[in-house]
Short mmCIF file of C-alpha atoms in Angstrom, two decimals:
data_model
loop_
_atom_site.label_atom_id
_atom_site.label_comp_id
_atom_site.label_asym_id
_atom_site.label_seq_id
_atom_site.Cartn_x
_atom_site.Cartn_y
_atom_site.Cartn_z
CA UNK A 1 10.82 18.02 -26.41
CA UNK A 2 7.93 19.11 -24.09
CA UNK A 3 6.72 17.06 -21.17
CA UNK A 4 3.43 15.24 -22.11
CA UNK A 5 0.34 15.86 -19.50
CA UNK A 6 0.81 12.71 -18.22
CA UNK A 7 4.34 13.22 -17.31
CA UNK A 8 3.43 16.35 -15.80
CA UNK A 9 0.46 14.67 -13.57
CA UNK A 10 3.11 11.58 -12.39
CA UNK A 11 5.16 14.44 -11.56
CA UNK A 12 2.78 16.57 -9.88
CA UNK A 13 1.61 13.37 -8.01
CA UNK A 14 5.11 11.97 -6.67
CA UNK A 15 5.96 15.31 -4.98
CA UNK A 16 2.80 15.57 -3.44
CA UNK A 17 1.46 15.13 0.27
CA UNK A 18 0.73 11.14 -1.12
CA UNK A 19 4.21 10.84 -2.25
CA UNK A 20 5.16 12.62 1.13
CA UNK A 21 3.54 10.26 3.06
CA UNK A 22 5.29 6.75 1.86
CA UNK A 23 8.64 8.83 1.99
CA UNK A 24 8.07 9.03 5.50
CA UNK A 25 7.33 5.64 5.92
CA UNK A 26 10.50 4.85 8.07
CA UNK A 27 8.82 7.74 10.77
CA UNK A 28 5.46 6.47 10.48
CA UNK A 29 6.46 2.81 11.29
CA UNK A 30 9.12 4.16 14.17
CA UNK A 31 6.04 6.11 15.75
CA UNK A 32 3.29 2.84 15.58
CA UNK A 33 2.45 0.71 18.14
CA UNK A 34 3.90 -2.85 17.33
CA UNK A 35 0.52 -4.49 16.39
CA UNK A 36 0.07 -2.02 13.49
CA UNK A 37 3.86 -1.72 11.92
CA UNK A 38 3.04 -4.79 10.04
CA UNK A 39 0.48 -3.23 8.09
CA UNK A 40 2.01 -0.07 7.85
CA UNK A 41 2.03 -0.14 4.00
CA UNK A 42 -1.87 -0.46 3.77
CA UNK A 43 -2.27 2.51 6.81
CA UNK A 44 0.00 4.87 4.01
CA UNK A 45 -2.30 3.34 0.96
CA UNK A 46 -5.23 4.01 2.81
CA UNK A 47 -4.08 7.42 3.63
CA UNK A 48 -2.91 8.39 0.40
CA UNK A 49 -6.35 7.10 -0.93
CA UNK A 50 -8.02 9.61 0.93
CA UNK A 51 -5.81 12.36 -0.47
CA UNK A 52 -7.53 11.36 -3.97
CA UNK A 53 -11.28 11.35 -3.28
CA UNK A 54 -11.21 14.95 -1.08
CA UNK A 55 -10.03 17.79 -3.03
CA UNK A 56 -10.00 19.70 -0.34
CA UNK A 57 -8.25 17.27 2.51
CA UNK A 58 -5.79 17.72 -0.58
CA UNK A 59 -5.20 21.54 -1.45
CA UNK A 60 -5.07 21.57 2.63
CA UNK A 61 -2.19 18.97 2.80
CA UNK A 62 -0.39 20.88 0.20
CA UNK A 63 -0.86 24.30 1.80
CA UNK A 64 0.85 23.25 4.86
CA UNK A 65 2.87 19.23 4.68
CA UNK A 66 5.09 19.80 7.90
CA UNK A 67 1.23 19.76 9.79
CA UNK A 68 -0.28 17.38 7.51
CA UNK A 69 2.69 15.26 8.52
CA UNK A 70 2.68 16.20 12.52
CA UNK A 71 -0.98 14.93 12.28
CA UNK A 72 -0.35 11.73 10.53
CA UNK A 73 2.39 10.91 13.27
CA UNK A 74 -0.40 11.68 15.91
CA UNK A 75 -2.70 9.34 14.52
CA UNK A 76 0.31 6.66 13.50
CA UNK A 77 1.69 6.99 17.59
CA UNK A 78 -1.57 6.02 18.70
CA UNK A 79 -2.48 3.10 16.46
CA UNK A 80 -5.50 4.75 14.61
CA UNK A 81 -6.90 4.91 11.19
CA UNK A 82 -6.77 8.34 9.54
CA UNK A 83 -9.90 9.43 7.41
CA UNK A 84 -12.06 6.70 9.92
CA UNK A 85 -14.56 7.13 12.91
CA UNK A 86 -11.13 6.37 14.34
CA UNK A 87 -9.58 9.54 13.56
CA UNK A 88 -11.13 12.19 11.03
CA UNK A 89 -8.74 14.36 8.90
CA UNK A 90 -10.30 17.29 8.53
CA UNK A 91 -9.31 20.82 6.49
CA UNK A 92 -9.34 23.58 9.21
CA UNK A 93 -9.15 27.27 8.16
CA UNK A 94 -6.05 29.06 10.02
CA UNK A 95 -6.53 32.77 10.58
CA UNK A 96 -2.77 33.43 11.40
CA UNK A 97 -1.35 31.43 8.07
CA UNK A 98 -4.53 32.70 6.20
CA UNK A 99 -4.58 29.26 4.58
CA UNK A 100 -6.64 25.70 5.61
CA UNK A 101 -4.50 22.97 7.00
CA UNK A 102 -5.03 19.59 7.88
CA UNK A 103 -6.04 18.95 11.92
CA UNK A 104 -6.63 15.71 13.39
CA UNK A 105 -9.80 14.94 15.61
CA UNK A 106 -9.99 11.33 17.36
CA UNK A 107 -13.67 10.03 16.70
CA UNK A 108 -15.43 7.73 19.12
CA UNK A 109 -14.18 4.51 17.36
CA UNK A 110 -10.54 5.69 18.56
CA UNK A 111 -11.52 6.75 22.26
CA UNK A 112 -13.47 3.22 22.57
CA UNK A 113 -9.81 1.71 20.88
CA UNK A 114 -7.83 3.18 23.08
CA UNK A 115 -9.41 1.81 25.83
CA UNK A 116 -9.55 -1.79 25.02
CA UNK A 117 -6.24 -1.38 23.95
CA UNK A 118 -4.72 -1.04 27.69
CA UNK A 119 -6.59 -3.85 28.60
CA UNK A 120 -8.21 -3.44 31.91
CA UNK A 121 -11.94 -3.09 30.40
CA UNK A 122 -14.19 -6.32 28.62
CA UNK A 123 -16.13 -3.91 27.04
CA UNK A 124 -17.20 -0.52 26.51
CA UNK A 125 -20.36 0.85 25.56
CA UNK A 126 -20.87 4.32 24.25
CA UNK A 127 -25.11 5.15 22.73
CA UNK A 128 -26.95 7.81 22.10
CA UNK A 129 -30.18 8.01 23.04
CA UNK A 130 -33.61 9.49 20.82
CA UNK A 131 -36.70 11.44 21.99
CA UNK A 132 -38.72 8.17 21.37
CA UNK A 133 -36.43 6.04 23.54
CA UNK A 134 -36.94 4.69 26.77
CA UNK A 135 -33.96 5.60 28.74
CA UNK A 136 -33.72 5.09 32.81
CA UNK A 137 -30.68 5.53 35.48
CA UNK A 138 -30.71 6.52 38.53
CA UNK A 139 -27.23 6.63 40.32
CA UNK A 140 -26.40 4.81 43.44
CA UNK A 141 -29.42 2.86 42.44
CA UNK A 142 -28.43 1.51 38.96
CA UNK A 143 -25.74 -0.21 38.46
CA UNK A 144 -26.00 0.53 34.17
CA UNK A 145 -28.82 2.29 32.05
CA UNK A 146 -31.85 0.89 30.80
CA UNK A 147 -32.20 1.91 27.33
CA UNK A 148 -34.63 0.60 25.43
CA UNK A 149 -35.49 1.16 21.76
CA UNK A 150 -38.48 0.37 19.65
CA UNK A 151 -36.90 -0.81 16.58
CA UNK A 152 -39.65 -0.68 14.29
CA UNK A 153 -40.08 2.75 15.19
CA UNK A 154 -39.38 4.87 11.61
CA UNK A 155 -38.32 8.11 13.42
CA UNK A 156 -36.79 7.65 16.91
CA UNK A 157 -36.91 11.82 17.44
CA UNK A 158 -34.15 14.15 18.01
CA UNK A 159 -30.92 13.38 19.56
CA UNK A 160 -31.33 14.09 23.16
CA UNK A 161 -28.73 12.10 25.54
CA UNK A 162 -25.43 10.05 24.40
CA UNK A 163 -23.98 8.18 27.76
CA UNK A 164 -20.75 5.94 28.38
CA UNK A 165 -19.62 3.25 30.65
CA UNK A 166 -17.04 -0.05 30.53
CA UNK A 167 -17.50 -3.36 32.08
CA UNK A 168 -14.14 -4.00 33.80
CA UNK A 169 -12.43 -7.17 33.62
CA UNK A 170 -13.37 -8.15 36.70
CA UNK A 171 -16.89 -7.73 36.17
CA UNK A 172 -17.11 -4.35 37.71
CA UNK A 173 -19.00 -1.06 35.95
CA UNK A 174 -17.05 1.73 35.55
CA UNK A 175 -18.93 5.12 36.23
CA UNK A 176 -21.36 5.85 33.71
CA UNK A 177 -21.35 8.68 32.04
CA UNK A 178 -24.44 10.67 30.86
CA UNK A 179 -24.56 14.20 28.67
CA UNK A 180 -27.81 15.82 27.89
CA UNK A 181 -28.13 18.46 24.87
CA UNK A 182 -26.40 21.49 27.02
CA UNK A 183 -23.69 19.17 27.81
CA UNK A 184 -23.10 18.29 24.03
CA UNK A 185 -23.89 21.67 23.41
CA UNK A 186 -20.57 23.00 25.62
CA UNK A 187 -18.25 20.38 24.02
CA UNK A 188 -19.42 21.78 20.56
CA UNK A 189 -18.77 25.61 21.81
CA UNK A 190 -14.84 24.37 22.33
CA UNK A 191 -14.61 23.47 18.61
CA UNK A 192 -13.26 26.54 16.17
CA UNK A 193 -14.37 24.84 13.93
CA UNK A 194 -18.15 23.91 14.40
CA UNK A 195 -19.68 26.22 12.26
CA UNK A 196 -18.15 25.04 8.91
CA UNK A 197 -19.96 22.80 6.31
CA UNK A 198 -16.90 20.27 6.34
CA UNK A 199 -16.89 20.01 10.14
CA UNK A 200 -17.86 16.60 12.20
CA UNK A 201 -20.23 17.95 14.24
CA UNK A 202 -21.99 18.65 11.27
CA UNK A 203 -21.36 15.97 8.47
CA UNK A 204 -21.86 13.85 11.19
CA UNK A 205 -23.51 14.98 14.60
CA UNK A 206 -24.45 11.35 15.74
CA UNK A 207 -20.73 10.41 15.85
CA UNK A 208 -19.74 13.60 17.56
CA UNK A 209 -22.27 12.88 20.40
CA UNK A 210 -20.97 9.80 21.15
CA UNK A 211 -17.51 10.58 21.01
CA UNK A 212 -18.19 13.46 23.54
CA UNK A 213 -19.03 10.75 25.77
CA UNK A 214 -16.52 8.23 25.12
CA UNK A 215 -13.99 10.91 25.54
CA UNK A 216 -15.36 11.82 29.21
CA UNK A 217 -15.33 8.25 29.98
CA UNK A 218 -11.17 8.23 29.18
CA UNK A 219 -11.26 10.20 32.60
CA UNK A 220 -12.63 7.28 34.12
CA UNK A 221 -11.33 4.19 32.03
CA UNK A 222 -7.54 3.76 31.85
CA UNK A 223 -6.56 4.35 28.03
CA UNK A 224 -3.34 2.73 26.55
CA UNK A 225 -0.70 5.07 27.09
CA UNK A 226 -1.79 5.72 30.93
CA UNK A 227 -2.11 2.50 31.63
CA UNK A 228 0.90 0.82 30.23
CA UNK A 229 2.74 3.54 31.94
CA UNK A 230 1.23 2.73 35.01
CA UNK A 231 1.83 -0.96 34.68
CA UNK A 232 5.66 0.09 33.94
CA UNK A 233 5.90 2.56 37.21
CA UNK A 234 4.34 -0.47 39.20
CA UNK A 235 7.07 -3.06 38.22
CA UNK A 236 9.91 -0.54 38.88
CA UNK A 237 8.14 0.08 42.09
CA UNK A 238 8.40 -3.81 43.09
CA UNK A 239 11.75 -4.23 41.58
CA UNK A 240 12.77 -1.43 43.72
CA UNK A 241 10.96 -2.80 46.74
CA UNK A 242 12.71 -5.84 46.38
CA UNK A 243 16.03 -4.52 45.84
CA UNK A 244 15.39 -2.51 49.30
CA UNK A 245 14.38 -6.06 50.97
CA UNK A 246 17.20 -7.73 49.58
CA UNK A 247 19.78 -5.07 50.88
CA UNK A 248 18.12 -5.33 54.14
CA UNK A 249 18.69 -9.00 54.81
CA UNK A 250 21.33 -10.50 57.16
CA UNK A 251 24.17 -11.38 55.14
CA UNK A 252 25.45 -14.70 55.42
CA UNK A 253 28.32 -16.38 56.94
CA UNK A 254 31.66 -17.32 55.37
CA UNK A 255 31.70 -20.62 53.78
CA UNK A 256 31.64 -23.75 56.77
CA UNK A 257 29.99 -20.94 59.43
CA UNK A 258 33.93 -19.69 59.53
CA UNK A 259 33.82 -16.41 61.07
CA UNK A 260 37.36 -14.43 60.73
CA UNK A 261 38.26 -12.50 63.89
CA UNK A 262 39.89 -9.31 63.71
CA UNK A 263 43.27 -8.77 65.63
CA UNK A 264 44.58 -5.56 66.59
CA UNK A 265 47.95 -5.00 65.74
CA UNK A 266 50.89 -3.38 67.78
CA UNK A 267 52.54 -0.16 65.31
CA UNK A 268 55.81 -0.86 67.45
CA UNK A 269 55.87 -4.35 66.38
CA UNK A 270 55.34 -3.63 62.60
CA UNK A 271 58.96 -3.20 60.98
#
């Protein structure tokens, strides 16, 4: 008796990169931050949902599952969607395996996650700004940009700045960061991939613009991983510290201020 097409297709489907993907649950949970392991099944469903709508996101998580998988663990470790202005999942061509593979590219939504996650910011604001916008800041001067935009307005121009900055916890601005077209225009060179149809920078140049400027601000902005290892070197340091302090205190006297006086002894008398 020959398999029916449907049999085939189930079959075809559970040893594929979806079916991959849940089988590696266990890693993918391990890997997460512990906000996210609780909805670790949907982050796999959502995942594997991708893998049906994009053929090729598909034939390039076949061609290559050990990467597929390295980049799904990259975007699991840091607590980001795949597929999302979080974290695209893109098909990249690879010259030395002569094949296209999955590669991972944090988008702005991530970068701007990332940052709130450590929690030393109250806000972060990444924009772009248009040919038709009114856009001021002067540093040393102004504190944050003055952007203004006339909604209304059916065509704001071309893209020509995107700029960054957080508002600290404690009220402070963090340095503001502002790229003009050659600045974009460098980021864009560093991408092997730019030139391809299925690329970010051009299915979607907006959100490539702005996360070339929330990823400049990471320089300036604690992220999580930095900063909760920061916050863990600080409390060694004080534990230390007060280890050291501790140690260097007078000791204390015997119970009743007794103080035990030593007595030298004669070897002669000493049977």
């Amino acid at each position: 008796m020959t398999d029916s097409p449907i049999s085939n297709a189930l079959a075809t489907r559970d040893n594929g990169p979806g079916a991959l993907v849940a089988q590696h649950r266990g890693d993918i949970e391990l890997v997460m931050p512990s906000h996210m392991q609780k909805r670790v099944g949907a982050w796999i469903r959502t995942t594997q949902g991708l893998l049906r709508r994009d053929e090729k996101l598909l034939k390039a998580a076949q061609n290559d599952p050990g990467q597929f998988m390295a980049v799904l663990l990259d975007a699991a470790r840091l607590g980001l969607e795949p597929g999302t202005e979080q974290y695209y999942l893109v098909p990249r061509w690879n010259n030395k395996k002569r094949h296209t593979e999955v590669t991972g590219v944090r988008g702005y939504q991530g970068e701007i996650e990332l940052m709130y996650r450590a929690g030393a910011v109250s806000s972060v604001i990444v924009e772009v700004v248009y040919e038709n916008d009114q856009f001021e800041y002067r540093p040393g001067r102004d504190e944050r940009p003055l952007h203004e935009i006339d909604w209304d307005a059916e065509d704001r121009g071309k893209l020509r700045l995107a700029y960054a900055y957080a508002v600290m916890k404690d009220g402070a601005t963090s340095k503001v960061v502002v790229l003009n077209r050659g600045h974009i225009a460098k980021a864009r060179a560093k991408s092997d991939s730019a030139d391809k149809d299925w690329s970010p920078w051009n299915t979607d140049t907006e959100a490539m613009w702005l996360k070339t400027a929330a990823h400049r601000l990471t320089k300036w902005v604690p992220t999580s991983a930095e900063y909760i290892r920061e916050q863990l070197r600080a409390h060694a340091d004080v534990a230390a510290e007060q280890v050291l302090a501790t140690a260097a205190l007078p000791q204390p006297l015997l119970e009743d201020d007794e103080v035990v006086e030593g007595e030298f002894v004669d070897e002669d008398e000493v049977a």
